[in-house]
Amino acid sequence: MRLTPASELEARCKKLQALMEPAGLDAVLIIQSADLFYFTGSVQQGALYVPADGEPLYLVRKDYGRARMECGLREVHPFTSPKDIPARLADFGHSLPQRLGMELDVVPVALFQRFQAALPVAKVSDATPLIRTVRAVKSAYEIDIMKDAALQVDKVYQRAKEVIRVGITDLELAAELEFVARKEGHQGITRMRAFNNELFFGHIFSGVDSAAPAFLDTPLGGMGVNPSIGQGASYKSIKANEPIIVDFAGAFDGYLVDQTRVFCIGGLPESLRKAYADMCQIQERLKEIARPGVSWGALYDDCHHLACELGYADHFMGSKGAQVSFIGHGIGVEIDEYPFIARGFNEQTLEENMTFAFEPKAVYPGLGAVGIENTFRVGGQGLKNITFSNEELVIL
């Protein structure tokens, strides 16, 4: 079990503190699991109190013993409820905050109200943009873990070439590939931040199912095994001459990567073969223009414009009427982090060591979908691949 080094945790908290004064915050209170893991190295139930100046205080309700073992911060202490917070703050010399940041994008209202009642003098605002800004730029430690996750998804890719055959169902294929990933240390949980967005190991589907839209904010959805899931692999049997999508999220030691490869048995119709080549061309365009300082929205606009020029206005990033307005998403502890390669994000720019997945895909209802996806790191002079499996269309 790899524990996050204390030096990593301290550096992350200091980066957050550096953003708090310009934002007018006296403190930030963090309670969501993904953010707790990032800033404490643990997901034990509790709250991390980060003052604008001074030592962070991790207050743990359950389980304190595990938190003390897993967390490298100096101040880790038990508490029983939000009502304890004022006394605990006083114990460590902290005055009650007047201006408090919380993760208002994810904290349930009832829980928010409990913390607000415990700190009635605090004016609460959303600290999520600050937290996500800190998390967007990865350390060498984080990037090394993501490289391990990329090794995991390459083994999934290699196994897919061995087990895909006519007659196997999408669900059976998913089970084979998930088994490989699990043996390679996949943590099982694939965290997404957006409300009601859930993901298992990824999306594996074939033929017409690969073009089926779903509720998720993703270009591909799939039918799933029942309406309570409404996405992913179904009981559909794989046939020859249809696209087989393996869109798989590797997950290792808390960090994710995202990779999509397309397989087929025998071959594909010329329209889909051309579409696959064109999606790879859009990825190459991204590599040409993505540099530190380029806005997220500009990358989207340029690549979307190329897709339209190539004839995919009604098929790019979803079927007509179900298209999404992004081509890429930041990735790390969660699958939907900063940066967003998306429409309208024109003020935010790439920074060195940001990591994101880029996934140009073409969707044809009744026929299927094709596309490519890789996870990249922003280098000083351009993008560096983290995922690395062969990008050629796999014809079995």
Tab-separated table of C-alpha atoms in Angstrom:
chain	number	residue	atom	x	y	z
A	1	MET	CA	0.000	0.000	0.000
A	2	ARG	CA	1.491	3.309	-1.107
A	3	LEU	CA	0.967	6.212	1.319
A	4	THR	CA	1.107	9.773	0.040
A	5	PRO	CA	4.353	11.368	1.285
A	6	ALA	CA	3.988	14.110	3.886
A	7	SER	CA	5.954	16.454	1.629
A	8	GLU	CA	3.315	16.025	-1.097
A	9	LEU	CA	0.452	16.766	1.299
A	10	GLU	CA	2.179	19.804	2.768
A	11	ALA	CA	2.928	21.231	-0.680
A	12	ARG	CA	-0.691	20.775	-1.786
A	13	CYS	CA	-2.073	22.501	1.297
A	14	LYS	CA	0.366	25.398	0.834
A	15	LYS	CA	-0.752	25.807	-2.793
A	16	LEU	CA	-4.359	25.987	-1.608
A	17	GLN	CA	-3.441	28.522	1.062
A	18	ALA	CA	-1.727	30.697	-1.556
A	19	LEU	CA	-5.046	30.923	-3.439
A	20	MET	CA	-7.172	31.648	-0.375
A	21	GLU	CA	-6.089	35.211	0.399
A	22	PRO	CA	-6.796	36.516	-3.162
A	23	ALA	CA	-10.171	34.765	-2.921
A	24	GLY	CA	-10.909	36.477	0.403
A	25	LEU	CA	-11.117	33.279	2.462
A	26	ASP	CA	-10.018	32.768	6.065
A	27	ALA	CA	-10.223	28.987	5.768
A	28	VAL	CA	-11.398	26.103	3.608
A	29	LEU	CA	-13.295	23.111	5.009
A	30	ILE	CA	-12.958	19.930	2.923
A	31	ILE	CA	-15.207	16.897	3.406
A	32	GLN	CA	-15.571	15.141	0.019
A	33	SER	CA	-13.642	11.849	-0.328
A	34	ALA	CA	-11.648	12.676	-3.476
A	35	ASP	CA	-10.535	16.022	-2.068
A	36	LEU	CA	-9.775	14.482	1.323
A	37	PHE	CA	-7.596	11.869	-0.339
A	38	TYR	CA	-5.735	14.531	-2.312
A	39	PHE	CA	-5.035	16.786	0.663
A	40	THR	CA	-4.702	14.200	3.468
A	41	GLY	CA	-3.821	10.882	1.802
A	42	SER	CA	-6.872	9.296	3.453
A	43	VAL	CA	-10.625	9.103	2.851
A	44	GLN	CA	-11.644	8.485	6.449
A	45	GLN	CA	-14.848	10.295	7.322
A	46	GLY	CA	-14.265	13.753	8.706
A	47	ALA	CA	-13.236	17.272	7.737
A	48	LEU	CA	-9.960	18.894	6.795
A	49	TYR	CA	-9.743	22.476	8.054
A	50	VAL	CA	-7.178	24.479	6.078
A	51	PRO	CA	-6.606	27.951	7.543
A	52	ALA	CA	-5.222	30.720	5.353
A	53	ASP	CA	-2.098	30.542	7.478
A	54	GLY	CA	-0.817	27.762	9.715
A	55	GLU	CA	-1.122	23.986	9.982
A	56	PRO	CA	-4.097	22.169	8.434
A	57	LEU	CA	-6.237	20.233	10.918
A	58	TYR	CA	-7.728	16.871	9.910
A	59	LEU	CA	-10.677	16.073	12.193
A	60	VAL	CA	-11.805	12.455	11.854
A	61	ARG	CA	-15.073	10.865	12.941
A	62	LYS	CA	-14.531	7.359	11.469
A	63	ASP	CA	-12.005	5.818	11.497
A	64	TYR	CA	-9.475	7.865	13.436
A	65	GLY	CA	-6.937	5.044	13.787
A	66	ARG	CA	-6.777	4.471	10.052
A	67	ALA	CA	-6.586	8.192	9.345
A	68	ARG	CA	-3.690	8.583	11.752
A	69	MET	CA	-1.894	5.715	10.029
A	70	GLU	CA	-2.576	6.903	6.466
A	71	CYS	CA	-2.286	10.684	6.770
A	72	GLY	CA	1.120	12.352	6.770
A	73	LEU	CA	-0.111	15.710	8.065
A	74	ARG	CA	0.983	16.714	11.565
A	75	GLU	CA	-2.431	17.478	13.040
A	76	VAL	CA	-4.871	14.555	12.839
A	77	HIS	CA	-7.410	14.367	15.660
A	78	PRO	CA	-10.746	12.706	16.471
A	79	PHE	CA	-14.078	14.489	16.639
A	80	THR	CA	-17.695	13.341	16.847
A	81	SER	CA	-19.787	15.928	14.981
A	82	PRO	CA	-19.647	19.368	13.334
A	83	LYS	CA	-20.682	20.833	16.706
A	84	ASP	CA	-17.179	20.003	17.971
A	85	ILE	CA	-15.414	22.144	15.402
A	86	PRO	CA	-15.356	25.491	17.277
A	87	ALA	CA	-13.802	23.867	20.352
A	88	ARG	CA	-11.291	21.932	18.274
A	89	LEU	CA	-10.283	25.096	16.419
A	90	ALA	CA	-9.796	26.899	19.722
A	91	ASP	CA	-7.634	24.025	20.981
A	92	PHE	CA	-5.196	24.690	18.159
A	93	GLY	CA	-5.270	28.484	18.305
A	94	HIS	CA	-7.597	29.107	15.380
A	95	SER	CA	-10.256	31.801	15.629
A	96	LEU	CA	-13.638	31.136	14.054
A	97	PRO	CA	-13.528	31.939	10.326
A	98	GLN	CA	-15.544	34.875	9.038
A	99	ARG	CA	-15.173	33.805	5.401
A	100	LEU	CA	-15.213	30.057	4.841
A	101	GLY	CA	-14.843	28.060	1.625
A	102	MET	CA	-16.523	24.691	1.115
A	103	GLU	CA	-17.009	22.289	-1.807
A	104	LEU	CA	-20.444	23.624	-2.697
A	105	ASP	CA	-20.574	21.678	-5.958
A	106	VAL	CA	-20.671	18.313	-4.166
A	107	VAL	CA	-21.633	18.747	-0.492
A	108	PRO	CA	-25.241	17.683	0.215
A	109	VAL	CA	-27.431	20.526	1.463
A	110	ALA	CA	-28.331	18.783	4.733
A	111	LEU	CA	-24.666	18.210	5.575
A	112	PHE	CA	-23.770	21.746	4.566
A	113	GLN	CA	-26.417	23.072	6.930
A	114	ARG	CA	-24.950	21.082	9.823
A	115	PHE	CA	-21.522	22.618	9.304
A	116	GLN	CA	-23.013	26.060	8.782
A	117	ALA	CA	-24.899	25.758	12.085
A	118	ALA	CA	-21.635	24.868	13.824
A	119	LEU	CA	-19.923	27.946	12.366
A	120	PRO	CA	-22.744	30.509	12.329
A	121	VAL	CA	-20.529	33.591	11.949
A	122	ALA	CA	-18.952	32.300	8.742
A	123	LYS	CA	-20.054	33.541	5.355
A	124	VAL	CA	-19.684	30.448	3.171
A	125	SER	CA	-18.627	30.533	-0.490
A	126	ASP	CA	-17.585	27.924	-3.025
A	127	ALA	CA	-13.954	26.824	-2.728
A	128	THR	CA	-14.260	24.228	-5.479
A	129	PRO	CA	-12.514	26.288	-8.191
A	130	LEU	CA	-9.528	26.786	-5.880
A	131	ILE	CA	-9.360	23.094	-5.004
A	132	ARG	CA	-9.635	22.033	-8.633
A	133	THR	CA	-6.991	24.557	-9.678
A	134	VAL	CA	-4.528	23.099	-7.170
A	135	ARG	CA	-5.328	19.548	-8.235
A	136	ALA	CA	-5.004	20.279	-11.965
A	137	VAL	CA	-1.208	20.571	-11.966
A	138	LYS	CA	0.359	17.233	-11.118
A	139	SER	CA	3.607	16.568	-9.270
A	140	ALA	CA	6.222	14.100	-10.478
A	141	TYR	CA	4.918	11.738	-7.798
A	142	GLU	CA	1.392	11.846	-9.232
A	143	ILE	CA	2.532	11.475	-12.831
A	144	ASP	CA	4.548	8.385	-11.934
A	145	ILE	CA	1.416	6.767	-10.476
A	146	MET	CA	-0.562	7.653	-13.599
A	147	LYS	CA	2.135	5.946	-15.669
A	148	ASP	CA	1.529	2.811	-13.597
A	149	ALA	CA	-2.181	3.100	-14.406
A	150	ALA	CA	-1.245	3.352	-18.097
A	151	LEU	CA	0.607	0.043	-17.840
A	152	GLN	CA	-2.611	-1.402	-16.432
A	153	VAL	CA	-4.759	-0.260	-19.367
A	154	ASP	CA	-2.189	-1.517	-21.867
A	155	LYS	CA	-2.561	-4.992	-20.374
A	156	VAL	CA	-6.325	-4.614	-20.810
A	157	TYR	CA	-5.733	-3.678	-24.464
A	158	GLN	CA	-3.481	-6.690	-25.016
A	159	ARG	CA	-6.038	-9.009	-23.426
A	160	ALA	CA	-8.832	-7.611	-25.605
A	161	LYS	CA	-6.973	-8.798	-28.719
A	162	GLU	CA	-6.875	-12.299	-27.245
A	163	VAL	CA	-10.490	-12.715	-26.136
A	164	ILE	CA	-12.637	-10.805	-28.646
A	165	ARG	CA	-14.518	-13.244	-30.866
A	166	VAL	CA	-17.828	-13.529	-32.671
A	167	GLY	CA	-20.618	-14.480	-30.265
A	168	ILE	CA	-19.121	-13.226	-27.019
A	169	THR	CA	-21.358	-10.595	-25.440
A	170	ASP	CA	-20.240	-7.095	-24.621
A	171	LEU	CA	-20.797	-7.930	-20.948
A	172	GLU	CA	-18.650	-11.055	-21.159
A	173	LEU	CA	-15.889	-9.048	-22.830
A	174	ALA	CA	-16.137	-6.389	-20.121
A	175	ALA	CA	-15.844	-9.065	-17.431
A	176	GLU	CA	-12.718	-10.531	-19.044
A	177	LEU	CA	-11.048	-7.124	-19.233
A	178	GLU	CA	-12.122	-6.006	-15.774
A	179	PHE	CA	-10.652	-9.234	-14.389
A	180	VAL	CA	-7.278	-8.382	-15.921
A	181	ALA	CA	-7.363	-4.835	-14.556
A	182	ARG	CA	-8.380	-5.996	-11.088
A	183	LYS	CA	-5.478	-8.446	-10.939
A	184	GLU	CA	-3.195	-5.552	-11.887
A	185	GLY	CA	-4.346	-3.514	-8.888
A	186	HIS	CA	-7.332	-1.604	-10.277
A	187	GLN	CA	-9.085	-0.098	-7.249
A	188	GLY	CA	-12.580	-0.752	-8.651
A	189	ILE	CA	-13.971	2.696	-7.892
A	190	THR	CA	-13.669	5.222	-10.733
A	191	ARG	CA	-14.467	8.588	-9.207
A	192	MET	CA	-16.449	11.253	-11.059
A	193	ARG	CA	-17.274	14.612	-9.517
A	194	ALA	CA	-20.342	15.639	-11.508
A	195	PHE	CA	-23.672	14.980	-9.790
A	196	ASN	CA	-25.270	11.639	-10.757
A	197	ASN	CA	-22.353	10.743	-13.036
A	198	GLU	CA	-21.162	7.247	-12.181
A	199	LEU	CA	-18.680	4.995	-13.899
A	200	PHE	CA	-17.494	1.464	-13.316
A	201	PHE	CA	-14.297	0.394	-15.119
A	202	GLY	CA	-15.286	2.197	-18.308
A	203	HIS	CA	-17.397	1.581	-21.392
A	204	ILE	CA	-17.156	-1.555	-23.491
A	205	PHE	CA	-19.702	-2.061	-26.244
A	206	SER	CA	-20.043	-2.986	-29.905
A	207	GLY	CA	-21.961	-2.162	-33.071
A	208	VAL	CA	-25.198	-0.231	-32.665
A	209	ASP	CA	-24.843	-0.197	-28.870
A	210	SER	CA	-21.687	1.899	-29.176
A	211	ALA	CA	-23.796	4.665	-30.735
A	212	ALA	CA	-26.587	4.526	-28.138
A	213	PRO	CA	-26.802	7.813	-26.182
A	214	ALA	CA	-27.153	7.834	-22.399
A	215	PHE	CA	-27.687	10.261	-19.520
A	216	LEU	CA	-23.968	10.691	-18.815
A	217	ASP	CA	-22.162	13.765	-20.074
A	218	THR	CA	-20.124	11.582	-22.430
A	219	PRO	CA	-20.077	11.158	-26.226
A	220	LEU	CA	-20.854	7.424	-25.954
A	221	GLY	CA	-23.279	5.759	-23.584
A	222	GLY	CA	-24.296	2.205	-24.351
A	223	MET	CA	-27.411	0.384	-23.233
A	224	GLY	CA	-26.139	-1.227	-20.021
A	225	VAL	CA	-27.613	-4.335	-18.450
A	226	ASN	CA	-30.758	-2.598	-17.184
A	227	PRO	CA	-32.336	0.888	-16.898
A	228	SER	CA	-31.074	1.337	-13.334
A	229	ILE	CA	-27.571	1.572	-14.818
A	230	GLY	CA	-28.441	2.916	-18.266
A	231	GLN	CA	-24.879	2.833	-19.639
A	232	GLY	CA	-22.035	0.563	-20.616
A	233	ALA	CA	-21.929	-3.063	-21.690
A	234	SER	CA	-25.098	-5.012	-22.392
A	235	TYR	CA	-25.982	-8.578	-23.341
A	236	LYS	CA	-25.535	-7.786	-27.043
A	237	SER	CA	-23.447	-10.379	-28.916
A	238	ILE	CA	-20.426	-9.196	-30.876
A	239	LYS	CA	-20.615	-9.671	-34.645
A	240	ALA	CA	-18.109	-9.464	-37.462
A	241	ASN	CA	-17.568	-6.183	-39.315
A	242	GLU	CA	-18.733	-3.867	-36.551
A	243	PRO	CA	-16.773	-1.528	-34.250
A	244	ILE	CA	-15.934	-2.744	-30.757
A	245	ILE	CA	-15.159	0.087	-28.326
A	246	VAL	CA	-12.881	-0.487	-25.359
A	247	ASP	CA	-12.998	2.813	-23.454
A	248	PHE	CA	-11.255	1.855	-20.228
A	249	ALA	CA	-10.270	3.855	-17.168
A	250	GLY	CA	-7.174	2.541	-15.455
A	251	ALA	CA	-7.078	3.198	-11.706
A	252	PHE	CA	-4.014	2.664	-9.571
A	253	ASP	CA	-3.117	3.970	-6.106
A	254	GLY	CA	-5.878	6.569	-6.293
A	255	TYR	CA	-5.120	7.918	-9.770
A	256	LEU	CA	-6.836	7.420	-13.101
A	257	VAL	CA	-5.990	7.378	-16.791
A	258	ASP	CA	-8.427	7.055	-19.681
A	259	GLN	CA	-7.813	5.243	-22.974
A	260	THR	CA	-10.031	4.213	-25.903
A	261	ARG	CA	-9.119	1.770	-28.649
A	262	VAL	CA	-11.289	0.326	-31.419
A	263	PHE	CA	-11.322	-3.338	-32.440
A	264	CYS	CA	-13.224	-5.240	-35.113
A	265	ILE	CA	-13.499	-8.749	-36.509
A	266	GLY	CA	-12.906	-8.950	-40.254
A	267	GLY	CA	-13.059	-5.227	-40.974
A	268	LEU	CA	-15.282	-2.163	-40.913
A	269	PRO	CA	-17.395	-0.312	-43.482
A	270	GLU	CA	-15.327	2.289	-45.332
A	271	SER	CA	-17.243	5.162	-43.683
A	272	LEU	CA	-16.201	3.996	-40.231
A	273	ARG	CA	-12.618	3.268	-41.291
A	274	LYS	CA	-12.340	6.808	-42.648
A	275	ALA	CA	-13.973	8.245	-39.532
A	276	TYR	CA	-11.454	6.459	-37.333
A	277	ALA	CA	-8.557	7.846	-39.362
A	278	ASP	CA	-10.077	11.333	-39.166
A	279	MET	CA	-10.478	11.140	-35.384
A	280	CYS	CA	-6.776	10.257	-35.182
A	281	GLN	CA	-6.077	13.271	-37.393
A	282	ILE	CA	-7.928	15.500	-34.925
A	283	GLN	CA	-5.789	14.081	-32.129
A	284	GLU	CA	-2.676	14.945	-34.163
A	285	ARG	CA	-3.996	18.484	-34.571
A	286	LEU	CA	-4.298	18.757	-30.795
A	287	LYS	CA	-0.663	17.673	-30.416
A	288	GLU	CA	0.413	20.397	-32.836
A	289	ILE	CA	-1.261	23.255	-30.973
A	290	ALA	CA	-1.430	22.286	-27.280
A	291	ARG	CA	1.193	24.194	-25.307
A	292	PRO	CA	1.359	25.928	-21.927
A	293	GLY	CA	-0.487	29.232	-22.210
A	294	VAL	CA	-3.025	28.094	-24.828
A	295	SER	CA	-6.621	28.431	-23.650
A	296	TRP	CA	-8.737	25.343	-23.125
A	297	GLY	CA	-11.507	26.834	-25.234
A	298	ALA	CA	-9.156	27.650	-28.110
A	299	LEU	CA	-8.079	24.008	-28.294
A	300	TYR	CA	-11.706	22.951	-28.404
A	301	ASP	CA	-12.630	25.498	-31.068
A	302	ASP	CA	-9.719	24.540	-33.317
A	303	CYS	CA	-10.311	20.785	-33.075
A	304	HIS	CA	-14.087	21.122	-33.373
A	305	HIS	CA	-13.634	23.287	-36.461
A	306	LEU	CA	-11.427	20.618	-38.034
A	307	ALA	CA	-14.034	17.949	-37.256
A	308	CYS	CA	-16.681	20.010	-39.024
A	309	GLU	CA	-14.364	20.633	-41.989
A	310	LEU	CA	-13.876	16.887	-42.276
A	311	GLY	CA	-17.653	16.407	-42.449
A	312	TYR	CA	-18.578	15.376	-38.895
A	313	ALA	CA	-20.743	18.289	-37.763
A	314	ASP	CA	-23.661	15.938	-37.062
A	315	HIS	CA	-21.587	13.030	-35.760
A	316	PHE	CA	-18.756	14.493	-33.669
A	317	MET	CA	-18.801	13.743	-29.936
A	318	GLY	CA	-22.223	12.126	-30.036
A	319	SER	CA	-25.124	11.615	-32.406
A	320	LYS	CA	-27.080	14.637	-33.543
A	321	GLY	CA	-29.151	15.940	-30.630
A	322	ALA	CA	-26.989	14.152	-28.054
A	323	GLN	CA	-23.615	15.772	-28.730
A	324	VAL	CA	-21.444	16.999	-25.872
A	325	SER	CA	-19.579	20.313	-25.945
A	326	PHE	CA	-16.164	19.001	-24.944
A	327	ILE	CA	-13.454	16.848	-26.497
A	328	GLY	CA	-11.218	16.411	-23.485
A	329	HIS	CA	-11.311	16.357	-19.698
A	330	GLY	CA	-8.741	16.665	-16.963
A	331	ILE	CA	-7.986	13.471	-15.098
A	332	GLY	CA	-6.239	12.449	-11.902
A	333	VAL	CA	-8.014	11.462	-8.694
A	334	GLU	CA	-11.309	12.014	-10.529
A	335	ILE	CA	-12.154	11.478	-14.171
A	336	ASP	CA	-13.592	14.975	-14.685
A	337	GLU	CA	-10.948	17.347	-13.362
A	338	TYR	CA	-9.500	20.576	-14.765
A	339	PRO	CA	-8.640	21.284	-17.572
A	340	PHE	CA	-11.760	20.979	-19.738
A	341	ILE	CA	-11.073	21.016	-23.480
A	342	ALA	CA	-14.524	22.426	-23.980
A	343	ARG	CA	-16.560	25.183	-25.532
A	344	GLY	CA	-16.436	28.507	-23.707
A	345	PHE	CA	-13.384	27.943	-21.484
A	346	ASN	CA	-11.479	30.787	-23.095
A	347	GLU	CA	-10.010	32.433	-19.978
A	348	GLN	CA	-8.331	29.324	-18.575
A	349	THR	CA	-5.011	28.199	-20.051
A	350	LEU	CA	-2.906	25.055	-20.059
A	351	GLU	CA	-0.092	24.845	-17.539
A	352	GLU	CA	2.877	22.528	-17.528
A	353	ASN	CA	2.110	19.176	-15.855
A	354	MET	CA	-1.632	19.427	-16.230
A	355	THR	CA	-2.990	16.032	-17.305
A	356	PHE	CA	-6.041	15.407	-19.450
A	357	ALA	CA	-7.709	12.799	-21.646
A	358	PHE	CA	-8.570	13.775	-25.220
A	359	GLU	CA	-11.261	11.702	-26.937
A	360	PRO	CA	-12.393	12.671	-30.457
A	361	LYS	CA	-15.187	10.289	-31.436
A	362	ALA	CA	-17.588	9.936	-34.359
A	363	VAL	CA	-21.032	8.441	-33.788
A	364	TYR	CA	-23.434	6.957	-36.366
A	365	PRO	CA	-26.782	5.758	-34.946
A	366	GLY	CA	-27.698	2.341	-36.288
A	367	LEU	CA	-24.119	1.663	-37.342
A	368	GLY	CA	-21.769	2.335	-34.452
A	369	ALA	CA	-19.063	4.641	-33.161
A	370	VAL	CA	-15.310	4.968	-33.572
A	371	GLY	CA	-12.675	7.157	-31.983
A	372	ILE	CA	-9.431	7.431	-30.087
A	373	GLU	CA	-8.597	8.498	-26.554
A	374	ASN	CA	-5.333	9.033	-24.760
A	375	THR	CA	-4.235	10.613	-21.508
A	376	PHE	CA	-1.601	13.319	-21.914
A	377	ARG	CA	0.688	15.393	-19.731
A	378	VAL	CA	1.357	18.994	-20.730
A	379	GLY	CA	5.106	19.353	-21.215
A	380	GLY	CA	7.066	22.568	-21.567
A	381	GLN	CA	7.039	22.329	-25.366
A	382	GLY	CA	3.920	20.265	-25.968
A	383	LEU	CA	2.039	17.137	-24.986
A	384	LYS	CA	3.578	13.933	-23.671
A	385	ASN	CA	1.686	10.637	-23.809
A	386	ILE	CA	0.888	8.878	-20.567
A	387	THR	CA	-1.233	6.129	-22.168
A	388	PHE	CA	0.662	4.427	-24.957
A	389	SER	CA	-1.124	1.393	-26.455
A	390	ASN	CA	-0.846	1.007	-30.227
A	391	GLU	CA	-3.307	3.358	-31.907
A	392	GLU	CA	-3.957	1.394	-35.086
A	393	LEU	CA	-7.456	0.059	-35.693
A	394	VAL	CA	-7.227	-3.560	-34.495
A	395	ILE	CA	-8.601	-5.970	-37.114
A	396	LEU	CA	-8.930	-9.505	-35.783
